[in-house]
């Protein structure tokens, strides 16, 4: 993968250069990638989150503590959040802070709802009261939909739901955002809020428990069999840079063109990347060069969705967004990170991947 310069004057028309941007959940997997991309675009990034979930993730290894305003706090603490909004006066807010693990939500359902629902309320309340925020992107999940195990992808107008506490909490967060949008933001010109729903995201720097790719990597690094639950379950797999580009594009379009871009948006992969768990494990093991997986489904009794995919026609039609990676390319980016992070400067590694991906997007970026 060649190193290349990111042309800020072409990407988003230089929109993010000099902007004050608040990212909640900036120490996490997706949040750290988003903060690094914003930093490379020239934004002044303020992050608000709990401590990093892993010291060998991107936040720590990329030195984001020194490239952002790094603030630690609980997303449920509205008074603390108000201090951050008042002090740093963000113009754009990306809300990613969450309890993100489905199986963990069975263990801590109350905390999951408090974090994912009331945390979203606190962010939206501060956006409502802020004198400076013009644009907010509330990141939820593809699991916010009422799952009917249907073969076709869910569209933004489909019913919300959720069998498990995590999925239900994300459906609730969508309802909260819609209520704030219709009650407060639809009558306030210049203040726009949307929600974003991504697929099963993976990429370098994710070490979370009970996520397929990190679980595979840990097993492969230790030369142990990869333990796979429900290998026939189908998921919409995508590299982390794919939805992040969608979030950046969505915030840009809302800021430039206003309320016509508010609402809910899907950012999922093309159909050829909607594959069973077992196939993804096969592809990852093949790229790694060794290893095997074992079906351990009989050892789990928790409900998990068998079929899930997203219809992204809306984002493709109105935003000009589309996936740039097939499944193999997404896994190649991922394997490169996990093979090289111990022997290469991770900031340079991540910057190179963002630059290469951005080069593929620049032609489609809005003028």
Coordinates of C-alpha atoms in Angstrom, one line a residue:
X1 CA 0.0 0.0 0.0
X2 CA 1.7 3.2 -1.2
X3 CA 2.0 6.2 1.1
X4 CA 0.3 9.3 -0.3
X5 CA -0.7 12.8 0.8
X6 CA -4.3 13.5 1.7
X7 CA -5.4 16.5 -0.4
X8 CA -7.4 18.5 2.1
X9 CA -8.3 21.1 -0.5
X10 CA -10.1 18.4 -2.5
X11 CA -11.6 16.2 0.3
X12 CA -14.8 17.8 1.5
X13 CA -13.5 21.0 0.0
X14 CA -11.3 21.5 3.0
X15 CA -14.5 21.8 5.1
X16 CA -13.0 20.3 8.3
X17 CA -9.9 22.4 8.4
X18 CA -10.0 24.5 11.6
X19 CA -13.4 23.3 12.7
X20 CA -14.0 22.5 16.4
X21 CA -15.2 18.9 16.4
X22 CA -16.4 17.0 19.5
X23 CA -16.2 13.2 19.3
X24 CA -17.7 11.2 22.2
X25 CA -16.2 7.7 22.6
X26 CA -12.9 8.9 21.1
X27 CA -10.8 6.3 23.0
X28 CA -12.7 3.4 21.4
X29 CA -12.1 1.5 18.2
X30 CA -14.3 3.5 15.8
X31 CA -13.8 6.7 17.7
X32 CA -10.0 6.6 17.5
X33 CA -10.1 6.0 13.8
X34 CA -12.5 8.9 13.3
X35 CA -10.4 11.2 15.5
X36 CA -7.3 10.4 13.5
X37 CA -9.0 11.1 10.2
X38 CA -10.4 14.4 11.5
X39 CA -6.9 15.3 12.7
X40 CA -5.5 14.6 9.3
X41 CA -8.2 16.8 7.8
X42 CA -7.1 19.7 9.9
X43 CA -9.9 19.7 12.5
X44 CA -9.4 20.7 16.1
X45 CA -10.6 17.5 17.8
X46 CA -12.0 17.4 21.3
X47 CA -12.6 13.8 22.6
X48 CA -14.8 12.8 25.6
X49 CA -14.8 9.2 26.7
X50 CA -13.9 6.7 29.4
X51 CA -10.3 5.3 29.5
X52 CA -9.2 3.4 26.4
X53 CA -10.5 -0.2 26.4
X54 CA -7.0 -1.5 25.3
X55 CA -3.6 0.0 25.5
X56 CA -2.6 -1.6 22.2
X57 CA -5.5 0.1 20.3
X58 CA -5.2 3.0 18.0
X59 CA -5.9 5.7 20.5
X60 CA -2.8 4.9 22.5
X61 CA -0.5 3.7 19.7
X62 CA -1.3 6.6 17.4
X63 CA -0.6 9.2 20.2
X64 CA -4.1 10.6 20.0
X65 CA -3.7 11.9 23.5
X66 CA -1.3 14.4 22.1
X67 CA -3.2 15.1 18.9
X68 CA -6.6 15.8 20.4
X69 CA -8.0 17.5 23.5
X70 CA -8.3 14.3 25.5
X71 CA -11.0 14.5 28.2
X72 CA -12.2 11.5 30.3
X73 CA -15.7 11.3 31.5
X74 CA -19.0 9.3 31.6
X75 CA -21.4 10.1 28.7
X76 CA -24.3 10.0 31.3
X77 CA -22.8 13.0 33.2
X78 CA -24.8 15.8 31.6
X79 CA -23.3 18.5 33.8
X80 CA -19.8 17.5 32.8
X81 CA -20.8 17.3 29.2
X82 CA -22.2 20.9 29.4
X83 CA -18.8 22.1 30.7
X84 CA -17.1 20.6 27.7
X85 CA -19.7 22.1 25.2
X86 CA -19.4 25.5 26.9
X87 CA -15.6 25.5 27.1
X88 CA -14.6 24.1 23.7
X89 CA -17.6 25.4 21.6
X90 CA -17.8 22.6 19.1
X91 CA -19.4 23.2 15.7
X92 CA -19.8 19.5 14.8
X93 CA -20.6 16.6 17.2
X94 CA -20.0 12.9 16.4
X95 CA -21.6 10.8 19.2
X96 CA -20.1 7.3 19.3
X97 CA -19.8 6.7 23.1
X98 CA -21.7 3.5 23.9
X99 CA -21.8 0.1 25.5
X100 CA -21.1 -1.7 22.2
X101 CA -21.2 -5.4 22.8
X102 CA -24.3 -7.5 22.4
X103 CA -23.4 -10.3 24.7
X104 CA -22.2 -7.9 27.3
X105 CA -25.6 -6.3 27.3
X106 CA -27.1 -9.5 28.7
X107 CA -24.8 -9.2 31.7
X108 CA -25.3 -5.5 32.3
X109 CA -28.7 -4.6 30.8
X110 CA -29.4 -1.6 33.0
X111 CA -26.0 0.0 32.4
X112 CA -26.4 -0.7 28.7
X113 CA -29.7 1.2 28.5
X114 CA -28.4 4.0 30.7
X115 CA -25.3 4.5 28.5
X116 CA -26.9 4.0 25.1
X117 CA -30.2 5.7 25.7
X118 CA -29.7 8.3 28.5
X119 CA -26.1 9.0 27.2
X120 CA -27.7 9.9 23.9
X121 CA -30.2 12.1 25.6
X122 CA -27.5 14.0 27.4
X123 CA -25.6 14.6 24.1
X124 CA -28.7 15.8 22.3
X125 CA -29.7 18.0 25.2
X126 CA -26.3 19.7 25.1
X127 CA -26.6 20.0 21.3
X128 CA -30.0 21.7 21.8
X129 CA -28.6 24.2 24.4
X130 CA -25.4 24.9 22.5
X131 CA -24.9 28.2 20.8
X132 CA -22.2 26.8 18.5
X133 CA -23.2 23.3 17.4
X134 CA -24.6 23.3 13.9
X135 CA -24.3 19.6 13.0
X136 CA -24.7 16.4 15.0
X137 CA -24.2 12.8 13.9
X138 CA -25.6 10.2 16.3
X139 CA -24.1 6.8 15.6
X140 CA -26.4 3.8 16.5
X141 CA -26.3 0.4 14.9
X142 CA -27.7 -1.9 12.2
X143 CA -29.2 -3.9 15.1
X144 CA -31.6 -1.0 15.8
X145 CA -34.1 -2.6 13.4
X146 CA -36.9 -5.0 14.4
X147 CA -35.2 -8.1 13.1
X148 CA -37.4 -10.3 11.0
X149 CA -34.6 -12.6 9.7
X150 CA -35.5 -11.3 6.2
X151 CA -33.3 -11.9 3.2
X152 CA -33.3 -8.3 1.9
X153 CA -31.7 -5.4 3.6
X154 CA -33.4 -3.1 6.1
X155 CA -34.3 0.4 4.9
X156 CA -34.3 3.5 7.1
X157 CA -38.1 3.6 7.3
X158 CA -38.4 0.0 8.5
X159 CA -39.6 -0.6 12.1
X160 CA -37.2 -0.3 15.0
X161 CA -36.9 -2.9 17.6
X162 CA -34.4 -5.2 19.3
X163 CA -34.5 -8.6 20.9
X164 CA -31.5 -8.2 23.2
X165 CA -30.7 -5.2 25.5
X166 CA -28.0 -3.8 23.2
X167 CA -30.2 -3.9 20.1
X168 CA -33.2 -2.5 21.9
X169 CA -31.1 0.3 23.4
X170 CA -30.0 1.3 19.9
X171 CA -33.6 1.3 18.7
X172 CA -34.4 3.6 21.7
X173 CA -31.5 5.9 20.8
X174 CA -33.0 6.3 17.3
X175 CA -36.4 7.2 18.7
X176 CA -34.8 9.7 21.1
X177 CA -32.9 11.4 18.2
X178 CA -36.0 11.5 16.1
X179 CA -38.0 13.1 18.9
X180 CA -35.3 15.8 19.4
X181 CA -35.1 16.4 15.7
X182 CA -38.8 16.9 15.3
X183 CA -39.4 18.7 18.6
X184 CA -36.4 21.1 18.7
X185 CA -34.2 21.1 15.5
X186 CA -36.8 21.1 12.7
X187 CA -37.8 24.7 13.7
X188 CA -34.2 25.9 14.3
X189 CA -32.4 26.8 11.0
X190 CA -28.7 26.0 11.1
X191 CA -28.9 23.1 13.6
X192 CA -29.2 19.7 12.0
X193 CA -29.0 16.2 13.6
X194 CA -29.0 12.8 11.9
X195 CA -28.5 9.2 12.9
X196 CA -26.1 6.7 11.2
X197 CA -26.5 2.9 11.2
X198 CA -23.4 0.9 10.2
X199 CA -22.9 -2.9 9.7
X200 CA -20.6 -5.2 11.5
X201 CA -17.4 -3.1 11.5
X202 CA -13.9 -4.4 11.8
X203 CA -10.4 -3.1 11.2
X204 CA -7.0 -2.7 12.9
X205 CA -6.9 -1.8 16.6
X206 CA -10.0 -3.5 17.8
X207 CA -9.4 -5.8 20.8
X208 CA -12.9 -6.1 22.1
X209 CA -14.1 -9.4 23.5
X210 CA -16.9 -11.2 21.7
X211 CA -16.3 -9.6 18.4
X212 CA -15.4 -12.1 15.6
X213 CA -12.3 -10.4 14.1
X214 CA -10.5 -9.6 17.4
X215 CA -11.4 -13.0 18.7
X216 CA -9.9 -14.6 15.5
X217 CA -6.7 -12.5 15.7
X218 CA -6.1 -13.4 19.4
X219 CA -6.5 -17.0 18.6
X220 CA -4.3 -16.8 15.5
X221 CA -1.6 -14.9 17.4
X222 CA -1.5 -17.6 20.1
X223 CA -1.8 -20.4 17.5
X224 CA -5.0 -21.6 19.1
X225 CA -8.2 -22.8 17.2
X226 CA -10.6 -19.9 16.6
X227 CA -13.8 -20.6 18.5
X228 CA -16.8 -19.6 16.3
X229 CA -20.4 -19.3 17.4
X230 CA -23.2 -19.7 14.8
X231 CA -21.0 -20.0 11.7
X232 CA -24.0 -19.9 9.4
X233 CA -25.3 -16.5 10.8
X234 CA -25.1 -13.9 8.1
X235 CA -23.8 -10.4 8.8
X236 CA -23.0 -7.2 6.8
X237 CA -19.2 -7.0 7.2
X238 CA -17.3 -3.8 6.5
X239 CA -14.0 -2.1 7.2
X240 CA -14.2 0.7 9.8
X241 CA -13.2 3.4 7.2
X242 CA -16.3 2.7 5.1
X243 CA -18.9 4.0 7.6
X244 CA -16.6 6.7 9.0
X245 CA -16.4 8.2 5.5
X246 CA -20.2 8.2 5.5
X247 CA -20.4 10.0 8.8
X248 CA -17.9 12.6 7.7
X249 CA -19.8 13.1 4.4
X250 CA -23.1 13.3 6.2
X251 CA -21.9 16.0 8.6
X252 CA -20.4 18.0 5.7
X253 CA -23.6 17.8 3.7
X254 CA -25.8 18.8 6.6
X255 CA -23.5 21.8 7.4
X256 CA -23.5 22.9 3.7
X257 CA -27.1 22.1 2.7
X258 CA -29.1 22.0 5.8
X259 CA -32.1 20.0 6.9
X260 CA -32.6 18.1 3.6
X261 CA -29.9 15.7 4.9
X262 CA -31.3 15.2 8.3
X263 CA -32.8 11.8 9.3
X264 CA -31.6 8.2 9.5
X265 CA -28.9 6.8 7.2
X266 CA -27.6 3.3 6.5
X267 CA -23.9 2.9 5.8
X268 CA -23.4 -0.8 5.1
X269 CA -21.4 -3.0 2.7
X270 CA -22.4 -4.2 -0.8
X271 CA -24.2 -7.5 -1.0
X272 CA -21.1 -9.5 -1.7
X273 CA -19.8 -8.6 1.7
X274 CA -22.9 -9.9 3.5
X275 CA -21.7 -13.4 4.2
X276 CA -21.8 -16.0 7.0
X277 CA -19.6 -15.8 10.0
X278 CA -17.8 -19.0 9.0
X279 CA -16.9 -17.6 5.6
X280 CA -15.4 -14.5 7.1
X281 CA -13.3 -16.6 9.4
X282 CA -12.1 -18.7 6.4
X283 CA -11.1 -15.6 4.5
X284 CA -9.3 -14.1 7.5
X285 CA -7.4 -17.4 8.2
X286 CA -6.4 -17.7 4.6
X287 CA -4.9 -14.2 4.6
X288 CA -3.2 -14.8 7.9
X289 CA -1.6 -17.9 6.4
X290 CA -2.4 -20.5 9.1
X291 CA -5.0 -21.5 11.6
X292 CA -8.4 -23.2 11.9
X293 CA -11.8 -22.5 13.4
X294 CA -14.0 -24.7 15.5
X295 CA -17.8 -24.4 15.9
X296 CA -18.6 -23.8 19.6
X297 CA -22.3 -22.9 19.1
X298 CA -23.5 -25.7 21.4
X299 CA -21.8 -23.9 24.4
X300 CA -23.9 -20.7 24.1
X301 CA -27.6 -20.3 24.8
X302 CA -28.0 -16.5 24.2
X303 CA -30.1 -15.4 21.3
X304 CA -28.2 -14.0 18.3
X305 CA -29.7 -12.8 15.0
X306 CA -29.3 -15.3 12.1
X307 CA -29.7 -12.9 9.2
X308 CA -28.9 -9.2 9.0
X309 CA -28.2 -6.8 6.2
X310 CA -28.7 -3.1 5.2
X311 CA -30.1 -1.4 2.2
X312 CA -28.0 1.6 1.5
X313 CA -29.8 3.0 -1.5
X314 CA -30.6 6.3 0.3
X315 CA -26.9 7.1 1.1
X316 CA -25.8 6.1 -2.4
X317 CA -28.5 8.2 -4.1
X318 CA -28.6 11.3 -2.0
X319 CA -25.1 11.5 -0.5
X320 CA -23.1 9.9 -3.3
X321 CA -21.6 7.5 -0.7
X322 CA -20.8 3.9 -1.6
X323 CA -18.5 1.2 -0.3
X324 CA -15.0 1.2 -1.7
X325 CA -13.8 -2.1 -0.4
X326 CA -14.9 -5.6 -1.1
X327 CA -14.5 -8.2 1.7
X328 CA -11.0 -9.3 0.7
X329 CA -9.7 -5.7 0.5
X330 CA -11.2 -4.9 3.9
X331 CA -9.6 -8.0 5.5
X332 CA -6.3 -7.2 3.8
X333 CA -6.3 -3.8 5.5
X334 CA -7.1 -5.5 8.8
X335 CA -4.5 -8.2 8.6
X336 CA -1.9 -5.6 7.6
X337 CA -2.5 -3.7 10.8
X338 CA -2.4 -6.7 13.1
X339 CA 0.8 -8.1 11.4
X340 CA 2.6 -4.7 11.5
X341 CA 1.5 -2.8 14.6
X342 CA 4.3 -4.2 16.8
X343 CA 7.1 -3.4 14.3
X344 CA 5.9 -0.2 12.6
X345 CA 4.9 3.3 13.8
X346 CA 1.1 2.8 14.2
X347 CA 0.4 6.5 13.4
X348 CA 2.1 6.1 10.1
X349 CA 0.4 2.8 9.4
X350 CA -3.1 4.2 10.1
X351 CA -2.3 7.4 8.2
X352 CA -1.3 5.3 5.2
X353 CA -4.5 3.3 5.3
X354 CA -6.6 6.4 5.6
X355 CA -4.7 8.1 2.8
X356 CA -5.1 5.1 0.5
X357 CA -8.8 4.8 1.2
X358 CA -9.3 8.6 0.8
X359 CA -7.7 8.6 -2.6
X360 CA -10.4 6.2 -3.7
X361 CA -13.1 8.5 -2.4
X362 CA -11.9 11.9 -3.5
X363 CA -13.4 11.7 -7.0
X364 CA -16.8 11.1 -5.5
X365 CA -16.5 13.8 -2.8
X366 CA -18.9 16.7 -3.1
X367 CA -17.6 19.8 -4.8

